[in-house]
C-alpha positions as protocol buffer text, in pm:
chain_id: "A"
residue {
  index: 1
  type: MET
  ca { x: 16210 y: 2518 z: 15333 }
}
residue {
  index: 2
  type: ARG
  ca { x: 16105 y: 2298 z: 15626 }
}
residue {
  index: 3
  type: GLU
  ca { x: 16011 y: 2604 z: 15834 }
}
residue {
  index: 4
  type: GLN
  ca { x: 15797 y: 2736 z: 15551 }
}
residue {
  index: 5
  type: LEU
  ca { x: 15617 y: 2402 z: 15525 }
}
residue {
  index: 6
  type: ASN
  ca { x: 15555 y: 2403 z: 15901 }
}
residue {
  index: 7
  type: HIS
  ca { x: 15405 y: 2751 z: 15875 }
}
residue {
  index: 8
  type: LEU
  ca { x: 15195 y: 2638 z: 15581 }
}
residue {
  index: 9
  type: ALA
  ca { x: 15062 y: 2339 z: 15776 }
}
residue {
  index: 10
  type: PHE
  ca { x: 14969 y: 2563 z: 16069 }
}
residue {
  index: 11
  type: ASP
  ca { x: 14804 y: 2823 z: 15842 }
}
residue {
  index: 12
  type: CYS
  ca { x: 14613 y: 2552 z: 15656 }
}
residue {
  index: 13
  type: TYR
  ca { x: 14485 y: 2415 z: 15985 }
}
residue {
  index: 14
  type: THR
  ca { x: 14386 y: 2762 z: 16108 }
}
residue {
  index: 15
  type: HIS
  ca { x: 14191 y: 2841 z: 15791 }
}
residue {
  index: 16
  type: PHE
  ca { x: 14034 y: 2496 z: 15792 }
}
residue {
  index: 17
  type: LEU
  ca { x: 13901 y: 2552 z: 16145 }
}
residue {
  index: 18
  type: LYS
  ca { x: 13758 y: 2890 z: 16041 }
}
residue {
  index: 19
  type: ALA
  ca { x: 13583 y: 2733 z: 15743 }
}
residue {
  index: 20
  type: VAL
  ca { x: 13435 y: 2460 z: 15963 }
}
residue {
  index: 21
  type: ASP
  ca { x: 13315 y: 2723 z: 16209 }
}
residue {
  index: 22
  type: TYR
  ca { x: 13142 y: 2919 z: 15931 }
}
residue {
  index: 23
  type: LEU
  ca { x: 12976 y: 2605 z: 15797 }
}
residue {
  index: 24
  type: ASN
  ca { x: 12855 y: 2513 z: 16145 }
}
residue {
  index: 25
  type: GLN
  ca { x: 12714 y: 2863 z: 16194 }
}
residue {
  index: 26
  type: TYR
  ca { x: 12531 y: 2828 z: 15861 }
}
residue {
  index: 27
  type: ALA
  ca { x: 12390 y: 2489 z: 15960 }
}
residue {
  index: 28
  type: ASP
  ca { x: 12278 y: 2628 z: 16298 }
}
residue {
  index: 29
  type: LEU
  ca { x: 12107 y: 2922 z: 16126 }
}
residue {
  index: 30
  type: MET
  ca { x: 11924 y: 2689 z: 15889 }
}
residue {
  index: 31
  type: ASP
  ca { x: 11817 y: 2474 z: 16185 }
}
residue {
  index: 32
  type: GLU
  ca { x: 11691 y: 2779 z: 16376 }
}
residue {
  index: 33
  type: GLN
  ca { x: 11482 y: 2876 z: 16076 }
}
residue {
  index: 34
  type: GLY
  ca { x: 11330 y: 2528 z: 16072 }
}
residue {
  index: 35
  type: ASN
  ca { x: 11497 y: 2418 z: 15750 }
}
residue {
  index: 36
  type: GLN
  ca { x: 11604 y: 2061 z: 15697 }
}
residue {
  index: 37
  type: PRO
  ca { x: 11977 y: 2006 z: 15643 }
}
residue {
  index: 38
  type: LEU
  ca { x: 12069 y: 2014 z: 15277 }
}
residue {
  index: 39
  type: LYS
  ca { x: 12122 y: 1676 z: 15113 }
}
residue {
  index: 40
  type: TRP
  ca { x: 12496 y: 1729 z: 15088 }
}
residue {
  index: 41
  type: TRP
  ca { x: 12543 y: 1846 z: 15449 }
}
residue {
  index: 42
  type: PHE
  ca { x: 12606 y: 1503 z: 15601 }
}
residue {
  index: 43
  type: GLU
  ca { x: 12862 y: 1418 z: 15332 }
}
residue {
  index: 44
  type: VAL
  ca { x: 13039 y: 1750 z: 15387 }
}
residue {
  index: 45
  type: ASN
  ca { x: 13036 y: 1698 z: 15763 }
}
residue {
  index: 46
  type: CYS
  ca { x: 13187 y: 1350 z: 15725 }
}
residue {
  index: 47
  type: SER
  ca { x: 13453 y: 1480 z: 15484 }
}
residue {
  index: 48
  type: LEU
  ca { x: 13544 y: 1764 z: 15720 }
}
residue {
  index: 49
  type: ASN
  ca { x: 13582 y: 1522 z: 16010 }
}
residue {
  index: 50
  type: LEU
  ca { x: 13812 y: 1301 z: 15801 }
}
residue {
  index: 51
  type: ALA
  ca { x: 14016 y: 1603 z: 15689 }
}
residue {
  index: 52
  type: TYR
  ca { x: 14047 y: 1726 z: 16049 }
}
residue {
  index: 53
  type: THR
  ca { x: 14171 y: 1386 z: 16164 }
}
residue {
  index: 54
  type: SER
  ca { x: 14419 y: 1361 z: 15877 }
}
residue {
  index: 55
  type: ILE
  ca { x: 14561 y: 1710 z: 15926 }
}
residue {
  index: 56
  type: ASN
  ca { x: 14608 y: 1644 z: 16296 }
}
residue {
  index: 57
  type: ARG
  ca { x: 14767 y: 1306 z: 16241 }
}
residue {
  index: 58
  type: GLU
  ca { x: 15009 y: 1421 z: 15971 }
}
residue {
  index: 59
  type: ASN
  ca { x: 15102 y: 1763 z: 16112 }
}
residue {
  index: 60
  type: LYS
  ca { x: 15041 y: 1742 z: 16487 }
}
residue {
  index: 61
  type: ARG
  ca { x: 15388 y: 1858 z: 16588 }
}
residue {
  index: 62
  type: GLU
  ca { x: 15394 y: 2147 z: 16340 }
}
residue {
  index: 63
  type: ILE
  ca { x: 15051 y: 2265 z: 16449 }
}
residue {
  index: 64
  type: SER
  ca { x: 15108 y: 2238 z: 16822 }
}
residue {
  index: 65
  type: THR
  ca { x: 15457 y: 2385 z: 16837 }
}
residue {
  index: 66
  type: ARG
  ca { x: 15422 y: 2686 z: 16609 }
}
residue {
  index: 67
  type: GLN
  ca { x: 15407 y: 3010 z: 16802 }
}
residue {
  index: 68
  type: LEU
  ca { x: 15166 y: 3275 z: 16684 }
}
residue {
  index: 69
  type: CYS
  ca { x: 15340 y: 3579 z: 16540 }
}
residue {
  index: 70
  type: LEU
  ca { x: 15234 y: 3927 z: 16645 }
}
residue {
  index: 71
  type: PHE
  ca { x: 15315 y: 4062 z: 16302 }
}
residue {
  index: 72
  type: ASP
  ca { x: 15297 y: 3837 z: 15998 }
}
residue {
  index: 73
  type: SER
  ca { x: 15530 y: 3936 z: 15715 }
}
């Protein structure tokens, strides 16, 4: 059970980073097009920063020690 939770923490972190990357790409695209950031963007950005800090604080060992699998079952 503990191993499964460690994998889940790592996978959650991986998907979280992908989501943040996509949102940053979207914000960059809007900026390049000369659009102002949407009203909710700063709140989302703050929330993402808090989530990132919390995930790292609570699951640092699980995230940093998990080895990437070549083939996921």
